[in-house]
Amino acid sequence: MTMVLIIFAINVVYVTFYTIRLILTMKGYRYAAAGLSVIEMVIYVVGLGLVLDNLNEIENLIAYALGFGLGVIIGSIIEEKLALGYVMVNVITEDIERKMVRAIREKGYGITDWEANGRDGARHAMQILTPKRYELKLYMLIKELDPKAFIITYEARNIHGGFWVKQVRKGKLFK
């Protein structure tokens, strides 16, 4: 029974590290990902070795598989908490008087906005770039201002120029 728990725990830790390393790599944090991968590989080799040495017991294989699944879940939760990167939030609203734009700008967000036309008439569209850690806060603000607003979010990969980048470099965003 002890071997089952050890294999399970090792695989949870290994897959959690694997998931975080993959996300770090995709977000451009290559050095952090490389450092994490060294630890990840040591854990992987130890865990796999234990399973291969004890293949005659099915519960070890089951513990390995269950640890893998739980590791994916834990890694995903950690990634959500880290909230690395930026998102582009596109909003379409019936607020053609631009009250929403002013309210969101007062909170420190950079917005590019324009008039738009929808199926049912005039609309106002806007793009808002924000650090991922502020995404839910922004959603709540938008929904508070217009519960019927149409919202789409994209992950921003490369950012260059504009008001927003200058504010981030100066450390003045959201202060």
C-alpha positions as a Python dict, from the first residue, in 0.01 Angstrom:
ca = {
    (1, 'M'): (0, 0, 0),
    (2, 'T'): (289, 236, 73),
    (3, 'M'): (426, 186, -280),
    (4, 'V'): (86, 275, -429),
    (5, 'L'): (77, 604, -236),
    (6, 'I'): (436, 689, -328),
    (7, 'I'): (372, 624, -699),
    (8, 'F'): (50, 825, -685),
    (9, 'A'): (215, 1121, -510),
    (10, 'I'): (518, 1120, -741),
    (11, 'N'): (299, 1126, -1049),
    (12, 'V'): (78, 1404, -913),
    (13, 'V'): (389, 1617, -855),
    (14, 'Y'): (545, 1520, -1190),
    (15, 'V'): (237, 1600, -1399),
    (16, 'T'): (172, 1921, -1206),
    (17, 'F'): (527, 2033, -1290),
    (18, 'Y'): (481, 1915, -1650),
    (19, 'T'): (161, 2118, -1690),
    (20, 'I'): (316, 2432, -1540),
    (21, 'R'): (632, 2392, -1751),
    (22, 'L'): (425, 2359, -2067),
    (23, 'I'): (232, 2674, -1983),
    (24, 'L'): (551, 2864, -1898),
    (25, 'T'): (697, 2759, -2232),
    (26, 'M'): (388, 2872, -2423),
    (27, 'K'): (389, 3207, -2243),
    (28, 'G'): (754, 3272, -2328),
    (29, 'Y'): (913, 3206, -1988),
    (30, 'R'): (1174, 2971, -2137),
    (31, 'Y'): (1436, 2994, -1861),
    (32, 'A'): (1187, 2926, -1583),
    (33, 'A'): (1047, 2639, -1791),
    (34, 'A'): (1396, 2496, -1843),
    (35, 'G'): (1473, 2510, -1471),
    (36, 'L'): (1144, 2345, -1385),
    (37, 'S'): (1202, 2074, -1646),
    (38, 'V'): (1519, 1959, -1469),
    (39, 'I'): (1324, 1892, -1149),
    (40, 'E'): (1038, 1745, -1351),
    (41, 'M'): (1265, 1490, -1521),
    (42, 'V'): (1416, 1370, -1193),
    (43, 'I'): (1067, 1313, -1052),
    (44, 'Y'): (956, 1143, -1376),
    (45, 'V'): (1248, 898, -1383),
    (46, 'V'): (1200, 805, -1016),
    (47, 'G'): (825, 755, -1060),
    (48, 'L'): (852, 559, -1382),
    (49, 'G'): (1125, 343, -1234),
    (50, 'L'): (905, 253, -938),
    (51, 'V'): (618, 158, -1167),
    (52, 'L'): (836, -48, -1402),
    (53, 'D'): (997, -229, -1109),
    (54, 'N'): (652, -317, -977),
    (55, 'L'): (450, -389, -1293),
    (56, 'N'): (328, -716, -1151),
    (57, 'E'): (86, -526, -925),
    (58, 'I'): (-204, -359, -1110),
    (59, 'E'): (-270, -115, -827),
    (60, 'N'): (68, 53, -898),
    (61, 'L'): (-34, 114, -1259),
    (62, 'I'): (-372, 247, -1146),
    (63, 'A'): (-201, 477, -893),
    (64, 'Y'): (26, 605, -1172),
    (65, 'A'): (-272, 679, -1398),
    (66, 'L'): (-479, 844, -1122),
    (67, 'G'): (-180, 1055, -1019),
    (68, 'F'): (-143, 1167, -1380),
    (69, 'G'): (-507, 1282, -1396),
    (70, 'L'): (-492, 1465, -1065),
    (71, 'G'): (-163, 1628, -1166),
    (72, 'V'): (-329, 1779, -1476),
    (73, 'I'): (-607, 1923, -1261),
    (74, 'I'): (-369, 2066, -1000),
    (75, 'G'): (-138, 2210, -1268),
    (76, 'S'): (-432, 2382, -1437),
    (77, 'I'): (-550, 2531, -1108),
    (78, 'I'): (-200, 2662, -1034),
    (79, 'E'): (-183, 2817, -1383),
    (80, 'E'): (-512, 2997, -1320),
    (81, 'K'): (-374, 3132, -992),
    (82, 'L'): (-47, 3244, -1154),
    (83, 'A'): (-249, 3422, -1427),
    (84, 'L'): (51, 3473, -1652),
    (85, 'G'): (24, 3690, -1960),
    (86, 'Y'): (-231, 3927, -2104),
    (87, 'V'): (-576, 3905, -2256),
    (88, 'M'): (-751, 4116, -2516),
    (89, 'V'): (-1114, 4165, -2425),
    (90, 'N'): (-1349, 4268, -2706),
    (91, 'V'): (-1679, 4417, -2595),
    (92, 'I'): (-1985, 4511, -2798),
    (93, 'T'): (-2246, 4714, -2615),
    (94, 'E'): (-2559, 4917, -2684),
    (95, 'D'): (-2400, 5203, -2487),
    (96, 'I'): (-2355, 5440, -2782),
    (97, 'E'): (-2310, 5732, -2540),
    (98, 'R'): (-1974, 5580, -2433),
    (99, 'K'): (-2047, 5586, -2058),
    (100, 'M'): (-1894, 5239, -2029),
    (101, 'V'): (-1574, 5353, -2201),
    (102, 'R'): (-1530, 5639, -1955),
    (103, 'A'): (-1604, 5420, -1653),
    (104, 'I'): (-1356, 5152, -1761),
    (105, 'R'): (-1085, 5408, -1842),
    (106, 'E'): (-1130, 5560, -1495),
    (107, 'K'): (-1029, 5221, -1355),
    (108, 'G'): (-696, 5239, -1543),
    (109, 'Y'): (-767, 5017, -1842),
    (110, 'G'): (-657, 5122, -2188),
    (111, 'I'): (-938, 5107, -2442),
    (112, 'T'): (-960, 5147, -2816),
    (113, 'D'): (-1322, 5205, -2910),
    (114, 'W'): (-1531, 5272, -3218),
    (115, 'E'): (-1887, 5291, -3344),
    (116, 'A'): (-2028, 4968, -3480),
    (117, 'N'): (-2347, 4832, -3632),
    (118, 'G'): (-2519, 4514, -3519),
    (119, 'R'): (-2821, 4324, -3635),
    (120, 'D'): (-3048, 4546, -3425),
    (121, 'G'): (-2880, 4880, -3490),
    (122, 'A'): (-2607, 5103, -3353),
    (123, 'R'): (-2356, 4954, -3113),
    (124, 'H'): (-2030, 5055, -2953),
    (125, 'A'): (-1728, 4825, -2978),
    (126, 'M'): (-1411, 4832, -2775),
    (127, 'Q'): (-1088, 4643, -2725),
    (128, 'I'): (-935, 4632, -2380),
    (129, 'L'): (-591, 4486, -2307),
    (130, 'T'): (-536, 4371, -1950),
    (131, 'P'): (-306, 4145, -1749),
    (132, 'K'): (-473, 3808, -1712),
    (133, 'R'): (-486, 3849, -1333),
    (134, 'Y'): (-732, 4140, -1382),
    (135, 'E'): (-952, 3959, -1634),
    (136, 'L'): (-1230, 3856, -1395),
    (137, 'K'): (-1232, 4198, -1232),
    (138, 'L'): (-1280, 4353, -1576),
    (139, 'Y'): (-1560, 4108, -1662),
    (140, 'M'): (-1743, 4197, -1342),
    (141, 'L'): (-1708, 4569, -1418),
    (142, 'I'): (-1837, 4524, -1775),
    (143, 'K'): (-2133, 4313, -1660),
    (144, 'E'): (-2213, 4566, -1390),
    (145, 'L'): (-2216, 4846, -1648),
    (146, 'D'): (-2404, 4647, -1914),
    (147, 'P'): (-2536, 4301, -1824),
    (148, 'K'): (-2620, 4238, -2192),
    (149, 'A'): (-2274, 4327, -2326),
    (150, 'F'): (-2123, 4079, -2571),
    (151, 'I'): (-1772, 3983, -2453),
    (152, 'I'): (-1500, 3781, -2628),
    (153, 'T'): (-1153, 3724, -2487),
    (154, 'Y'): (-833, 3635, -2671),
    (155, 'E'): (-494, 3564, -2527),
    (156, 'A'): (-245, 3832, -2632),
    (157, 'R'): (94, 3692, -2729),
    (158, 'N'): (299, 3990, -2848),
    (159, 'I'): (241, 4351, -2746),
    (160, 'H'): (415, 4656, -2888),
    (161, 'G'): (354, 5029, -2857),
    (162, 'G'): (65, 5238, -2735),
    (163, 'F'): (-44, 5397, -2410),
    (164, 'W'): (-80, 5068, -2231),
    (165, 'V'): (274, 4941, -2285),
    (166, 'K'): (417, 5272, -2166),
    (167, 'Q'): (210, 5259, -1846),
    (168, 'V'): (322, 4903, -1772),
    (169, 'R'): (688, 4997, -1818),
    (170, 'K'): (646, 5290, -1581),
    (171, 'G'): (467, 5067, -1330),
    (172, 'K'): (164, 5296, -1326),
    (173, 'L'): (-112, 5064, -1444),
    (174, 'F'): (-403, 5019, -1201),
    (175, 'K'): (-249, 5229, -921),
}
